[in-house]
Coordinates of C-alpha atoms in Angstrom, one line a residue:
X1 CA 29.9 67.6 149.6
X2 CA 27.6 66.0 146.7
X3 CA 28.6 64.3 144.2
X4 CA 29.4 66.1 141.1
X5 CA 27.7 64.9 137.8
X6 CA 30.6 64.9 135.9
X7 CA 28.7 64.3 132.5
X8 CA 26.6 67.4 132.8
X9 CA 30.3 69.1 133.9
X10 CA 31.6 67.8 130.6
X11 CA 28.5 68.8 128.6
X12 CA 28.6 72.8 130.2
X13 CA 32.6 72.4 129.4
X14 CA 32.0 72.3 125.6
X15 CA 29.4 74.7 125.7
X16 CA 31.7 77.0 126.8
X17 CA 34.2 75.7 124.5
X18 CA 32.2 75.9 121.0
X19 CA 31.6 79.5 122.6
X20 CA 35.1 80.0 122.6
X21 CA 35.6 78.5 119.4
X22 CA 32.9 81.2 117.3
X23 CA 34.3 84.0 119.0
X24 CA 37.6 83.1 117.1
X25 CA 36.2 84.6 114.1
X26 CA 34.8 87.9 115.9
X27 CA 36.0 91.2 114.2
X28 CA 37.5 92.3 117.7
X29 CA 41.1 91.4 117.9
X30 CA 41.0 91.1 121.6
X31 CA 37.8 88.9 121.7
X32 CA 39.6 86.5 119.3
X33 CA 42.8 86.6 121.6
X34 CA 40.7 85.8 124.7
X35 CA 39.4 83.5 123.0
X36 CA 42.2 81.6 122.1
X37 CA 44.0 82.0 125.3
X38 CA 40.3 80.5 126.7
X39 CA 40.6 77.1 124.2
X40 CA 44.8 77.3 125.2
X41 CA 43.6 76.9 129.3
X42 CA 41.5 74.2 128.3
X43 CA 43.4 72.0 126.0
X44 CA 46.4 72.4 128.5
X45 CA 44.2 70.8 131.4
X46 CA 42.1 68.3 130.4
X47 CA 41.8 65.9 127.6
X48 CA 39.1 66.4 124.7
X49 CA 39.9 64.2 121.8
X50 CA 36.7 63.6 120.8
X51 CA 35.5 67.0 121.3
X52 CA 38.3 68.3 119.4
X53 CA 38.1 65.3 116.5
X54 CA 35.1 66.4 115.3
X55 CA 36.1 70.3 114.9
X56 CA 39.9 70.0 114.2
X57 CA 39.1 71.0 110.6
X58 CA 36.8 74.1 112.4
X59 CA 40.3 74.6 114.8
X60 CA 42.6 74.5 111.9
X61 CA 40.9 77.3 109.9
X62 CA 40.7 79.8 112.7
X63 CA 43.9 79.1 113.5
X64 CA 45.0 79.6 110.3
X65 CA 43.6 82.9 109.4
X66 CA 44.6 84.6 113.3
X67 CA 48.3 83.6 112.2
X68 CA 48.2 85.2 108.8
X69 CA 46.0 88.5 109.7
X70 CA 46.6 88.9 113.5
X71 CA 48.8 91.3 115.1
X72 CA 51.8 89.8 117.2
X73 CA 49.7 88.9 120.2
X74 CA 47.3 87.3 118.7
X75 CA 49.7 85.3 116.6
X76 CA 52.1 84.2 120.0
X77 CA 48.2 82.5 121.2
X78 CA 47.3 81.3 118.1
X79 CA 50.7 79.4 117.9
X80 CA 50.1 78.1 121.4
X81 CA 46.6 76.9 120.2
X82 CA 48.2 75.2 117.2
X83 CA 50.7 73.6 119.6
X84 CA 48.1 72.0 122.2
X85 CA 46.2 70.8 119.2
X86 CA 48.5 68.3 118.0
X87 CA 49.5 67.6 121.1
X88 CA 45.8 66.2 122.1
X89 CA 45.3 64.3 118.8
X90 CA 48.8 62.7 119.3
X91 CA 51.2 61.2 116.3
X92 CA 48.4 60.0 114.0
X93 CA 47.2 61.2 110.4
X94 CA 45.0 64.0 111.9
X95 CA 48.0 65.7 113.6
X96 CA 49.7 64.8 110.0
X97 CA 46.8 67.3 108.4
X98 CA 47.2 70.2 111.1
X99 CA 50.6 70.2 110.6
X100 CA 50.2 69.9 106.5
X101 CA 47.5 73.2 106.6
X102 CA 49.9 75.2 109.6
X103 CA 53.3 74.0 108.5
X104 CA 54.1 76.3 105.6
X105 CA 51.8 79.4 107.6
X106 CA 54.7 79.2 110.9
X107 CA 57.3 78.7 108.6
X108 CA 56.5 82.0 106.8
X109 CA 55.9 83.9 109.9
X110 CA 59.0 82.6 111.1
X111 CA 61.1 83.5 108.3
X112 CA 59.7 87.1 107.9
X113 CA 61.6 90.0 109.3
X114 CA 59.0 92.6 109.3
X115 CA 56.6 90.0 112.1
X116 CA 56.4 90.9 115.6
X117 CA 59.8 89.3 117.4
X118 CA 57.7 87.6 119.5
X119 CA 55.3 86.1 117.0
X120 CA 58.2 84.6 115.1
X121 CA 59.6 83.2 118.4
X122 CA 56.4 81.5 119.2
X123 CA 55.8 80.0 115.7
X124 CA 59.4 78.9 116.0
X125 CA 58.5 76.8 118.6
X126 CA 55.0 75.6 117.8
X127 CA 57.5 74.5 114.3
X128 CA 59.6 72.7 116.2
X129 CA 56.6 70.8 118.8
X130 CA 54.2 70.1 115.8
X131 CA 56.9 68.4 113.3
X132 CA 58.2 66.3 116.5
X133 CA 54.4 65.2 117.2
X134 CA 54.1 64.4 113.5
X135 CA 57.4 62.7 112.0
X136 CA 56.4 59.9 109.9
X137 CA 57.4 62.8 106.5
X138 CA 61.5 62.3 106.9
X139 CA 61.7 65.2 104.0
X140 CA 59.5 67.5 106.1
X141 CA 61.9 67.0 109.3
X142 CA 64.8 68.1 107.5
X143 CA 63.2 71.0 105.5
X144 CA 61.7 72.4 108.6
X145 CA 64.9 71.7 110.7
X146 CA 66.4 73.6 107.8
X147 CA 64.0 76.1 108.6
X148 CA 65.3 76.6 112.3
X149 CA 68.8 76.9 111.3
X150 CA 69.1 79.7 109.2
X151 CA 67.4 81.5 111.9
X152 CA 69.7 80.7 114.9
X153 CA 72.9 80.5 112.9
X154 CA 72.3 84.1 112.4
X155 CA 73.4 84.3 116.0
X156 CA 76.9 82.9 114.7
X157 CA 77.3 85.2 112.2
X158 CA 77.0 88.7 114.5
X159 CA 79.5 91.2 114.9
X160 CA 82.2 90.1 118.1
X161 CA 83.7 92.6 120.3
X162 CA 85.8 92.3 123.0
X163 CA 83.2 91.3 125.2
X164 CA 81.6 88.6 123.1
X165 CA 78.5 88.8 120.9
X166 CA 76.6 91.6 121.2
X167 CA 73.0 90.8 121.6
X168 CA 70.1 91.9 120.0
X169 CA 66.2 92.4 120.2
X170 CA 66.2 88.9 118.1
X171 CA 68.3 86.8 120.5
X172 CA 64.8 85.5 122.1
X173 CA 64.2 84.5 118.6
X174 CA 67.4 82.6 117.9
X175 CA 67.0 81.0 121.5
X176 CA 63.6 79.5 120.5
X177 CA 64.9 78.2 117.2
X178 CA 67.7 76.3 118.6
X179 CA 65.7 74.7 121.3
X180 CA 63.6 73.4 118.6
X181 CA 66.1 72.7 116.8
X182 CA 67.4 70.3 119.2
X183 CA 64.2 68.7 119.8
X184 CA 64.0 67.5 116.4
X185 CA 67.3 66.5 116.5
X186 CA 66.4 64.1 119.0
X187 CA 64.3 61.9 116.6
X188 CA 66.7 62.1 113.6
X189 CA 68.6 59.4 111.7
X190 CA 72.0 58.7 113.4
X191 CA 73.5 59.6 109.8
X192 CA 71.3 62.7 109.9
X193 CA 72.7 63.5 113.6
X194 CA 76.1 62.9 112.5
X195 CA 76.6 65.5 110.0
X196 CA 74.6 68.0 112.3
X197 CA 77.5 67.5 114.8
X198 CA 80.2 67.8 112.6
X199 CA 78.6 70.9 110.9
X200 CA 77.4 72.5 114.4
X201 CA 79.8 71.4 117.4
X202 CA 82.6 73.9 116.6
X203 CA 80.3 76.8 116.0
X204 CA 77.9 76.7 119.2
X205 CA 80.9 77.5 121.7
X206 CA 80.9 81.0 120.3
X207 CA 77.5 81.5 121.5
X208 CA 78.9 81.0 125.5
X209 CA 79.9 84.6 124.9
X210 CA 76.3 86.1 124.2
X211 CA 75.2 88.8 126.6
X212 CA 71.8 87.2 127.1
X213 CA 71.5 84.4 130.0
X214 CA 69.1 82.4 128.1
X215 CA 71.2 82.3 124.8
X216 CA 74.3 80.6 126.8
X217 CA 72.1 78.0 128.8
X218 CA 70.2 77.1 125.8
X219 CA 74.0 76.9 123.6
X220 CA 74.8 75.0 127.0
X221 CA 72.6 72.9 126.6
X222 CA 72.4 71.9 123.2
X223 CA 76.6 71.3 123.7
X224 CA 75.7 68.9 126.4
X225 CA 73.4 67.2 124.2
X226 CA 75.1 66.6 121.2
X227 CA 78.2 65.2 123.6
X228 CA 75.8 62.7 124.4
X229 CA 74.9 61.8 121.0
X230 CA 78.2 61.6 119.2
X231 CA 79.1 59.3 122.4
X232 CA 76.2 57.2 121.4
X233 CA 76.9 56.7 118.1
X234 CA 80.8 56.5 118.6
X235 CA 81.6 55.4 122.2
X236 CA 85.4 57.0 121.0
X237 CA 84.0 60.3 119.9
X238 CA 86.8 62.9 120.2
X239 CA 86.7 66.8 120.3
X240 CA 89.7 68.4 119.1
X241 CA 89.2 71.8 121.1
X242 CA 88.1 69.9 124.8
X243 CA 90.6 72.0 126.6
X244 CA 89.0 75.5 125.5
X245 CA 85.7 74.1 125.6
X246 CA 86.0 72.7 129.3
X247 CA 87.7 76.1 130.3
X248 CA 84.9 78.0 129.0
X249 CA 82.0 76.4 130.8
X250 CA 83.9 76.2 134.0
X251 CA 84.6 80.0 134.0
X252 CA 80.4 80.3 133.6
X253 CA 80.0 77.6 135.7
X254 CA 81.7 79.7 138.6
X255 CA 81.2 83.0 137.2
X256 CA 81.5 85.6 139.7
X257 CA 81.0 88.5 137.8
X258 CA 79.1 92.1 139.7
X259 CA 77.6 93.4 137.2
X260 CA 75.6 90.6 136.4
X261 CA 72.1 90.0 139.1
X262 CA 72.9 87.4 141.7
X263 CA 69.4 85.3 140.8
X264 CA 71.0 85.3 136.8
X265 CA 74.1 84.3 138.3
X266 CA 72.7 81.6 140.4
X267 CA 71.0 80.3 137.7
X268 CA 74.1 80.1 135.7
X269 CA 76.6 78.3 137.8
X270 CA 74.1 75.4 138.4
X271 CA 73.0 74.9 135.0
X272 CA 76.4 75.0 133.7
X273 CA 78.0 72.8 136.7
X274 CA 75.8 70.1 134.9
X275 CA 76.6 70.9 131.8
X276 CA 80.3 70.7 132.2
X277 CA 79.9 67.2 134.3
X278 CA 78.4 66.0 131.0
X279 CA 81.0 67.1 128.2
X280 CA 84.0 66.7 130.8
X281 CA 82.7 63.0 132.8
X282 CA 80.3 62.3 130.4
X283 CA 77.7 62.2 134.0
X284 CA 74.1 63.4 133.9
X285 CA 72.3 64.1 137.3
X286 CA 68.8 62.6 137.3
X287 CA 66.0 64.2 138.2
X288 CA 62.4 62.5 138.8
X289 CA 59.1 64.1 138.6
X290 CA 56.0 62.7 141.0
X291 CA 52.3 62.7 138.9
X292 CA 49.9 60.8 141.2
X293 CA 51.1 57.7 141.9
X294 CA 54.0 57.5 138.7
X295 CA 57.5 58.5 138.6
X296 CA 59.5 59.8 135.3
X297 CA 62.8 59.4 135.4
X298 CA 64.7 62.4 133.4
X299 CA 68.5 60.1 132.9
X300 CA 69.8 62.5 130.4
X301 CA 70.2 65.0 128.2
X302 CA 67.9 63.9 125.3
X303 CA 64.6 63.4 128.0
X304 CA 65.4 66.8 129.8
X305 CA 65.2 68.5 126.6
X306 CA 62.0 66.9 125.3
X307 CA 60.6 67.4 128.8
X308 CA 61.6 71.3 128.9
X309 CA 59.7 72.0 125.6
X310 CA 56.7 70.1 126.6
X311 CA 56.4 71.8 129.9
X312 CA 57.2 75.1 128.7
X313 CA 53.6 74.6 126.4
X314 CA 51.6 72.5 128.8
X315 CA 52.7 74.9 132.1
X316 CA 50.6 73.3 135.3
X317 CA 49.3 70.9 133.1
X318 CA 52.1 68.7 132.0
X319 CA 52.0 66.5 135.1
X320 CA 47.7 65.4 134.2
X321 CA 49.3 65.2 130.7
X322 CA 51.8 62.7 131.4
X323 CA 48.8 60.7 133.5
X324 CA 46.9 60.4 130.8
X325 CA 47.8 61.3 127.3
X326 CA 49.0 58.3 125.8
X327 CA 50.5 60.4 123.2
X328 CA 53.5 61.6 125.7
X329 CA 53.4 58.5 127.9
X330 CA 54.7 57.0 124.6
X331 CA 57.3 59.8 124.8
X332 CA 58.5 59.1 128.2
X333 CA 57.9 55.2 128.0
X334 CA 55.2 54.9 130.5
X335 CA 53.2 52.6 128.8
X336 CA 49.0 52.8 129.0
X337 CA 47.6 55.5 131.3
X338 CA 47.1 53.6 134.9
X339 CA 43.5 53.7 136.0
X340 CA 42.6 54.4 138.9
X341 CA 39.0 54.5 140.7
X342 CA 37.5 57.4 142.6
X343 CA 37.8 55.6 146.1
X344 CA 41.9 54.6 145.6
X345 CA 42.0 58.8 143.8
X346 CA 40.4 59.8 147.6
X347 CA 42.3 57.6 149.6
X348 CA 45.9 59.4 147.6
X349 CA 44.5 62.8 148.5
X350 CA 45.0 64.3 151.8
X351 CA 43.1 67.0 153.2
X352 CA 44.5 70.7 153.5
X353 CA 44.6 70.7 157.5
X354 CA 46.7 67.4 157.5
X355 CA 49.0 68.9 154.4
X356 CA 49.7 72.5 157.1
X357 CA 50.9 70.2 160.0
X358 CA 52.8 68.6 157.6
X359 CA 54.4 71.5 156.3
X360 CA 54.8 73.0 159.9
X361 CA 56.4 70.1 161.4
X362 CA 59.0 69.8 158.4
X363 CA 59.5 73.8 159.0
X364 CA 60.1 72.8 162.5
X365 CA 62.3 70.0 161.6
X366 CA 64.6 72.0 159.4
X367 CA 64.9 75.1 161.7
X368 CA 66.0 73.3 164.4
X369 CA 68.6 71.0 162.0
X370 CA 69.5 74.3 160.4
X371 CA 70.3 75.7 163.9
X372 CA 72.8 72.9 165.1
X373 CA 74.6 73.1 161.6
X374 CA 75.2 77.1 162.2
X375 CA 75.9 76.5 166.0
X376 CA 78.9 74.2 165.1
X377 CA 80.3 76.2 161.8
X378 CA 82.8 77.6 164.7
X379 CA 84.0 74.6 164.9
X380 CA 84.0 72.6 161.6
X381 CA 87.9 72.8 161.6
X382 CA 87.8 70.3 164.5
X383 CA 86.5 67.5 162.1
X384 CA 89.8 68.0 159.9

């Protein structure tokens, strides 16, 4: 087909977007919401510093005031907004002054009982992205770490019956705060981390017992994490209560209880057969994500984390992110974005008829491996 003018793209892009922008301050509650959901698609898919430099202040404000007044949905995209914001400008001093204007806003939402549960759990999150974008204030990484934890420990303090903790409507809350949480862990002061170990590590086993799937991979998680960071700082690092601690992940590692769903229980047992290969053998399984022509390596605990959280705001976008925001290259260590010209972008590209006889000959290719395997099961006590 024709070329496509990409400036005159670009130019009909911010149209749109300065569209979106206005409507933020409509009267309707659900024009504002689309419209923030609108500027979320956009800043999730493409790149628009300099678009976005010149109306951050513009950005901030709206964001500001559909956190403060909004009801709970409008809140959850105005959070999102607030996230992707930072993330375009990167760590620099503009990020510094988002964060400075939306900081105490999310912390207040966070802390307030009578918000929407799932407002609070969004803020929670945008908290925990924002101050790890920002940084440079030491003092504002432990206050709004401080933040994060007395929401989560809450999930310590709960009544215990026999079966465990009991959950509640706020355990999605307590989830998000911990996973932040840990993020910002991450980029602490090995002193810092230490005491968070010592204050933490005996009080997240408890919350292996929660009712909620999500609250014991995220505790999981966060275990296997801060094994691998007392390990760092203290290649000797010992845990007095390994034996109960190894017991209890192997029990949800091969959990085989009925009345849980066999997709939750699925999920379980492979999360937590990582997760006790990394307290019990101190191995992490790597995993590698393709973007284009680059590779990430995720080599532990620390990078699957950070890459978890960013995903879970960018969604499809994270892999054009990680092309060519330098912001999270940085993150990952990827160095400068690669460039590439349009003729080597065509030439990587195949087209959709070659990509089905692809996919039909690996179908073929399986099925017919597949069938061998089950045509010798019969037999397998041969090999023996």
């Amino acid at each position: 087909g024709p070329e496509v003018d990409e400036e005159a793209t670009q130019e009909d892009l911010e149209y749109k977007l300065k569209g979106f922008i206005d409507l933020t301050l409509d009267k309707s509650a659900k024009t504002r919401q689309a419209a923030l959901e609108s500027l979320k698609s956009a800043f999730s898919s493409k790149l628009l510093y300099e678009f976005i430099m010149e109306r951050r202040m513009t950005l901030t404000d709206s964001i500001e005031r559909c956190i403060k007044k909004g009801k709970s949905d409008e809140q959850c995209a105005a959070a999102g907004l607030a996230c992707l914001l930072c993330v375009q400008m990167g760590s620099g001093i503009e990020s510094e002054e988002i964060f400075k204007t939306l900081g105490p806003v999310l912390k207040k939402i966070v802390c307030d009982g009578t918000a929407g549960v799932q407002a609070r759990q969004a803020c929670a999150t945008c908290l925990g992205i924002c101050c790890f974008i920002v940084t440079d204030d030491i003092m504002g990484l432990y206050s709004t770490m401080e933040c994060l934890e007395n929401i989560f420990t809450k999930a310590y303090q709960r009544d215990r019956d026999t079966n465990g903790v009991s959950s509640t409507h706020n355990t999605v809350l307590h989830v998000s705060a911990l996973l932040a949480w840990t993020l910002l862990l991450t980029i602490c002061p090995m002193n810092e981390v230490k005491k968070k170990i010592e204050m933490h590590l005996h009080k997240l086993p408890s919350l292996l017992s929660c009712d909620d799937l999500n609250m014991r991979i995220a505790a999981g998680e966060t275990l296997a994490l801060l094994f691998e960071l007392a390990r760092e700082t203290d290649a000797d690092f010992f845990y007095e209560d390994m034996d109960l601690l190894t017991e209890k992940l192997r029990a949800l590692a091969t959990d085989g209880n009925k009345h849980r769903a066999k997709v939750d229980k699925r999920k379980q047992r492979s999360v937590f057969r990582d997760i006790l290969r990394a307290v019990e053998e101190r191995d992490f399984p790597t995993e590698m994500v393709k973007f284009g022509p680059e590779r990430v390596y995720i080599d532990c605990w620390v990078k699957k984390q950070t890459y978890e959280m960013f995903k879970e705001i960018l969604g499809s976008g994270m892999q054009y992110h990680l092309q060519s925001n330098d912001f999270l290259r940085n993150v990952f260590e990827l160095g400068p974005p690669v460039m590439l010209d349009a003729a080597t972008r065509k030439t990587m590209k195949i087209s959709r008829f070659e990509r089905h006889l692809y996919n039909s000959a690996a179908f073929k290719a399986r099925t017919k491996a597949r069938s061998k395997c089950r045509d010798k099961r019969a037999d397998m006590g041969e090999f023996f």
